[in-house]
Amino acid sequence: MILALRALGVGDLATAVPALRALRATFPDRELVLATPAWLGPLVDLIGGIDRVVPTDGLDQPLQGTRTGGHPERPELAVNLHGRGPRSHRLLAATRPARLIAFRCPEAGHHDGPPWRADEHEIDRWCRLLAWYGIPADPADLDLVRPAPDRTSVGVSIVHPGSKEPPKRWPPDRFAAVARKLTGRGHTVVLTGSPDERSLAGRVAAAAGLSDSAVLAGRTDVGELAALVAHARLVVSGDTGVAHLATAYRTPSVVLFGPVPPTLWGPPADRPWHRALWAGHRSDHDWTDMSGVGMPPRGGGPGRHPQGRGLTGLDVDEVMAAVDEVEQAVRITGAVEA
């Protein structure tokens, strides 16, 4: 058994797709098990090649699902695609793998592996980790299986105003202005988000003059959201999971970044139908939290806030100009479906 850990969210899983595909290609005859939240199961299915999910929410509980016939199963290989340690290293080490692939972390007793780099794009990070251990990975291998649009609308423009991280949220009135302008251009606009963001999406829809039926926040699971993005005309969002789905499905997108820069989490430069708008400058502080991903640590403190104008420095005209650019890129390049 090959056990990989990525117990995070939609965007985190999407950026690990090249690494997971590399593990599948390198070990075609082994069971590939992914420790990740159960609610991401529909998205795991769209990656392909993963045999089983061990439901895992964060790093606080042992990986109880690594069992066969009711007995603990010792992985042949455990792969930390979650963070730099020490907590994630120790969680995997507790499964007693024959071998652990992970970033160097003396604090966790792991002296092998490459050093962590805070300034590295999240996709490249995990590909570099595997390459260190002789496993080639293609960072461009990001496309997901395209679901059939059986239960979702086709050709809508998605405005996603929420984010679980407050610093990544653009003001709702500006999202409403964008939605209103898109509607005026003939777009069919829908508002997406989590159940907790349904009220936010409703306020944006009302301010944009849209009906309640345009509010899909809280009404789609991750599989339905993926299908919606896969067949959408456009995605406008902050730096959150839906933006990574747009990248995976080559759906034209405009993504608003701040405080974390697009050099760490943005769409690949070789896909001209995505635009990343950067709202500030990163401080010198290492923004790697306990999960090992690039976000400012919670709780404030010196160096934990971005330098520069911040996300509110992006205005509606800039976003609409970026929409014009991606639509022009689509006209030039033709169909964008993989």
XYZ file of C-alpha atoms in Angstrom:
338
model
C 0.000 0.000 0.000
C 1.104 3.529 -0.841
C -0.349 6.042 1.636
C -0.442 9.756 0.745
C -1.565 12.498 3.139
C -3.325 15.694 1.956
C -5.912 16.490 4.648
C -6.838 19.990 3.482
C -9.345 21.621 1.078
C -10.372 21.782 -2.584
C -7.541 23.982 -3.832
C -4.981 22.082 -1.788
C -6.073 18.781 -3.310
C -6.144 20.251 -6.823
C -2.542 21.455 -6.522
C -1.446 17.969 -5.429
C -2.901 16.264 -8.515
C 0.420 16.058 -10.435
C 2.107 14.454 -7.440
C -0.712 11.952 -6.931
C -0.662 11.060 -10.628
C 3.112 10.561 -10.398
C 2.666 8.116 -7.527
C 0.054 6.220 -9.529
C 2.356 6.000 -12.567
C 5.374 4.954 -10.533
C 3.542 2.284 -8.540
C 0.896 0.980 -10.955
C 0.419 -2.321 -9.131
C 0.170 -0.951 -5.588
C -2.960 0.185 -3.810
C -2.859 3.982 -3.673
C -4.615 5.304 -0.567
C -5.241 9.002 0.079
C -5.786 10.394 3.567
C -8.056 13.403 3.005
C -11.425 14.715 4.246
C -14.343 12.460 3.334
C -16.322 15.327 1.776
C -13.637 15.586 -0.918
C -14.469 12.084 -2.132
C -16.251 13.242 -5.332
C -13.216 15.333 -6.248
C -10.868 12.419 -5.541
C -12.878 10.384 -8.055
C -12.233 13.084 -10.680
C -8.474 12.762 -10.202
C -8.538 9.080 -11.104
C -6.174 6.317 -10.043
C -6.758 6.567 -6.287
C -8.019 3.274 -4.923
C -9.246 4.272 -1.504
C -9.791 7.275 0.758
C -8.960 7.281 4.461
C -11.270 9.982 5.888
C -8.971 12.446 7.645
C -9.868 15.891 8.982
C -6.666 17.649 9.940
C -3.790 16.187 11.912
C -5.313 15.623 15.351
C -6.510 12.023 15.020
C -4.592 8.851 14.072
C -5.062 7.523 10.559
C -7.539 4.840 11.597
C -8.553 3.753 8.107
C -5.217 2.184 7.139
C -6.501 -1.285 7.848
C -7.102 -4.511 5.931
C -9.350 -7.206 7.378
C -9.672 -5.272 10.623
C -5.947 -5.195 11.314
C -3.565 -2.235 11.040
C -1.797 -2.217 7.693
C 1.778 -1.023 7.516
C 2.269 1.072 4.372
C 5.080 0.140 2.076
C 5.470 3.857 1.442
C 3.996 6.907 3.170
C 4.100 10.235 1.325
C 3.608 13.557 3.089
C 1.880 15.856 0.586
C 0.398 17.858 3.448
C 3.134 20.043 4.874
C 6.693 20.376 6.123
C 6.109 18.815 9.546
C 6.548 18.008 12.288
C 2.902 17.116 12.989
C 2.145 15.675 9.552
C 5.427 13.714 9.562
C 4.599 12.218 12.945
C 1.063 11.305 11.883
C 2.414 9.285 8.973
C 5.302 7.843 10.989
C 2.734 6.435 13.434
C 1.530 4.087 10.662
C 5.047 2.563 10.728
C 5.709 2.812 6.982
C 8.636 0.935 5.527
C 9.677 4.248 3.975
C 8.631 7.871 4.388
C 8.802 10.477 1.616
C 8.710 13.933 3.154
C 10.522 17.227 3.437
C 13.495 17.298 5.761
C 12.348 17.852 9.343
C 14.871 17.073 12.093
C 12.255 18.041 14.700
C 10.212 15.023 13.586
C 13.284 12.816 13.315
C 13.209 12.899 9.515
C 16.654 13.905 8.255
C 16.113 12.747 4.678
C 14.366 14.669 1.912
C 14.814 18.105 0.370
C 14.631 21.333 2.354
C 11.348 23.235 2.474
C 11.166 26.439 0.411
C 8.648 29.067 1.482
C 8.821 30.904 -1.870
C 7.826 27.934 -4.037
C 4.588 27.473 -5.979
C 2.432 24.859 -4.292
C 2.266 22.650 -7.400
C 6.032 22.710 -7.918
C 6.660 22.006 -4.237
C 5.213 18.518 -4.267
C 6.674 17.670 -7.659
C 10.126 18.665 -6.347
C 9.626 16.518 -3.260
C 8.899 13.432 -5.357
C 11.740 14.196 -7.790
C 14.164 14.212 -4.842
C 13.204 10.583 -4.261
C 13.458 9.637 -7.937
C 9.748 9.873 -8.777
C 9.163 12.110 -11.822
C 6.085 14.336 -11.746
C 4.713 16.674 -14.389
C 3.515 19.963 -12.813
C 1.336 20.604 -15.886
C -0.703 17.438 -15.235
C -3.538 19.339 -13.552
C -6.623 18.451 -15.608
C -9.455 16.645 -13.848
C -11.991 14.251 -15.369
C -14.795 16.358 -16.832
C -18.176 15.349 -15.327
C -21.236 15.143 -17.513
C -23.534 18.149 -16.945
C -26.440 15.947 -15.885
C -27.514 17.980 -12.853
C -25.911 21.339 -13.466
C -26.236 24.379 -15.680
C -24.017 24.862 -18.712
C -22.438 28.117 -19.832
C -23.040 30.141 -16.674
C -20.583 32.673 -15.287
C -19.648 31.914 -11.695
C -19.023 34.658 -9.168
C -17.630 33.202 -5.934
C -17.449 35.948 -3.276
C -16.396 33.913 -0.258
C -13.251 32.432 1.246
C -12.613 30.631 4.507
C -9.671 33.001 5.060
C -10.874 36.578 5.805
C -7.790 38.276 4.271
C -8.682 36.685 0.926
C -12.180 38.209 0.754
C -12.814 41.038 -1.697
C -15.593 43.451 -0.605
C -19.067 42.048 -1.390
C -20.229 45.278 -3.014
C -17.450 44.963 -5.585
C -18.390 41.371 -6.357
C -21.966 42.630 -6.785
C -20.793 45.325 -9.190
C -18.913 42.718 -11.242
C -21.954 40.424 -11.284
C -24.146 43.334 -12.410
C -21.750 44.293 -15.198
C -21.442 40.686 -16.385
C -25.238 40.382 -16.477
C -25.371 43.564 -18.541
C -23.011 41.929 -21.032
C -25.308 38.947 -21.450
C -23.744 36.538 -18.943
C -25.953 34.248 -16.879
C -24.417 34.799 -13.440
C -24.638 32.403 -10.487
C -23.206 32.833 -6.987
C -21.399 29.858 -5.444
C -20.011 29.182 -1.988
C -20.201 26.962 1.064
C -23.332 26.631 3.236
C -21.775 29.183 5.614
C -21.454 31.616 2.690
C -25.064 31.384 1.515
C -26.032 34.601 3.292
C -23.056 36.412 1.755
C -23.919 35.124 -1.705
C -27.526 36.193 -1.192
C -26.485 39.735 -0.312
C -24.233 39.925 -3.366
C -27.030 38.613 -5.594
C -29.527 41.120 -4.212
C -27.104 44.012 -4.685
C -26.472 42.851 -8.249
C -30.183 42.654 -9.036
C -30.152 38.853 -9.359
C -32.924 36.527 -8.224
C -32.637 34.001 -5.395
C -32.376 31.224 -7.992
C -28.926 32.569 -8.922
C -27.651 31.761 -5.421
C -26.134 28.271 -5.520
C -24.014 28.687 -2.383
C -24.708 25.809 -0.014
C -26.732 23.958 -2.647
C -23.913 22.040 -4.370
C -21.522 19.434 -3.057
C -17.936 19.452 -4.300
C -18.737 17.112 -7.186
C -21.606 19.292 -8.390
C -19.440 22.383 -8.020
C -16.753 20.735 -10.143
C -19.322 19.957 -12.846
C -20.606 23.530 -12.741
C -17.074 24.927 -13.174
C -16.208 22.382 -15.853
C -19.030 23.638 -18.063
C -18.981 27.313 -17.082
C -18.328 30.304 -19.316
C -16.272 32.203 -16.731
C -15.185 32.110 -13.083
C -14.489 35.243 -11.027
C -13.290 34.550 -7.507
C -10.731 35.144 -4.832
C -7.820 32.808 -4.239
C -9.856 29.806 -3.148
C -10.803 26.291 -4.226
C -13.126 27.216 -7.094
C -10.224 29.037 -8.789
C -8.214 25.824 -8.819
C -11.159 23.959 -10.326
C -11.213 26.564 -13.097
C -7.539 25.857 -13.752
C -8.152 22.110 -13.746
C -10.963 22.446 -16.305
C -9.344 25.229 -18.338
C -12.380 27.376 -17.679
C -11.625 31.087 -18.250
C -11.085 32.752 -14.898
C -10.139 35.961 -13.143
C -8.675 35.319 -9.692
C -8.086 38.024 -7.092
C -4.958 37.439 -4.997
C -4.123 39.010 -1.684
C -2.416 38.657 0.679
C -0.843 35.483 -0.728
C 0.719 36.167 -4.156
C -0.108 34.207 -7.333
C 3.527 33.101 -7.546
C 2.641 30.671 -4.748
C -0.907 29.582 -5.658
C -1.815 31.126 -9.009
C -2.820 29.487 -12.303
C -0.023 28.278 -14.607
C 1.440 30.893 -16.919
C 1.022 28.644 -19.949
C -2.803 28.854 -19.840
C -3.714 32.224 -21.376
C -7.387 32.138 -20.425
C -6.664 32.750 -16.705
C -5.794 36.113 -15.155
C -4.391 36.509 -11.647
C -4.707 40.002 -10.161
C -2.246 40.655 -7.327
C -3.347 43.141 -4.707
C -0.256 43.604 -2.566
C 3.270 42.643 -1.730
C 4.270 39.822 0.496
C 6.152 40.538 3.699
C 9.375 38.788 4.606
C 7.565 36.628 7.135
C 7.378 32.889 6.401
C 3.639 32.371 5.871
C 3.618 28.627 6.434
C 1.072 27.568 9.001
C 0.732 24.309 10.876
C -0.671 22.632 7.772
C 2.378 23.584 5.751
C 0.518 25.651 3.195
C 1.047 29.267 2.296
C -1.294 31.326 4.457
C -0.520 33.889 7.134
C -0.545 32.229 10.577
C -3.724 32.912 12.477
C -3.729 35.198 15.455
C -1.773 38.184 14.165
C 1.680 39.158 15.327
C 4.724 40.813 13.790
C 5.122 40.319 10.064
C 1.851 38.497 9.648
C 0.107 41.078 7.536
C 0.901 41.887 3.915
C 2.741 44.957 2.853
C 1.174 47.132 0.131
C -2.359 48.126 -0.763
C -4.130 44.922 0.241
C -6.988 43.137 -1.503
C -9.225 46.195 -1.309
C -6.737 47.907 -3.629
C -8.240 45.972 -6.541
C -11.138 47.822 -8.100
C -14.045 46.731 -10.281
C -12.611 48.256 -13.457
C -9.422 46.189 -13.074
C -11.437 43.004 -12.730
C -13.616 43.789 -15.743
C -10.517 44.623 -17.801
C -9.157 41.192 -16.862
C -12.460 39.628 -17.960
C -11.988 41.317 -21.341
C -8.472 39.864 -21.563
C -9.487 36.277 -20.862
C -12.408 36.478 -23.268
C -10.054 37.799 -25.923
C -7.651 34.937 -25.170
C -10.471 32.441 -25.637
C -11.378 33.981 -28.991
C -7.752 33.734 -30.110
C -7.012 30.233 -28.846
C -10.403 28.705 -29.577
C -11.872 25.906 -27.447
C -10.240 25.528 -24.069
C -11.529 22.105 -23.096
C -8.813 19.535 -22.453
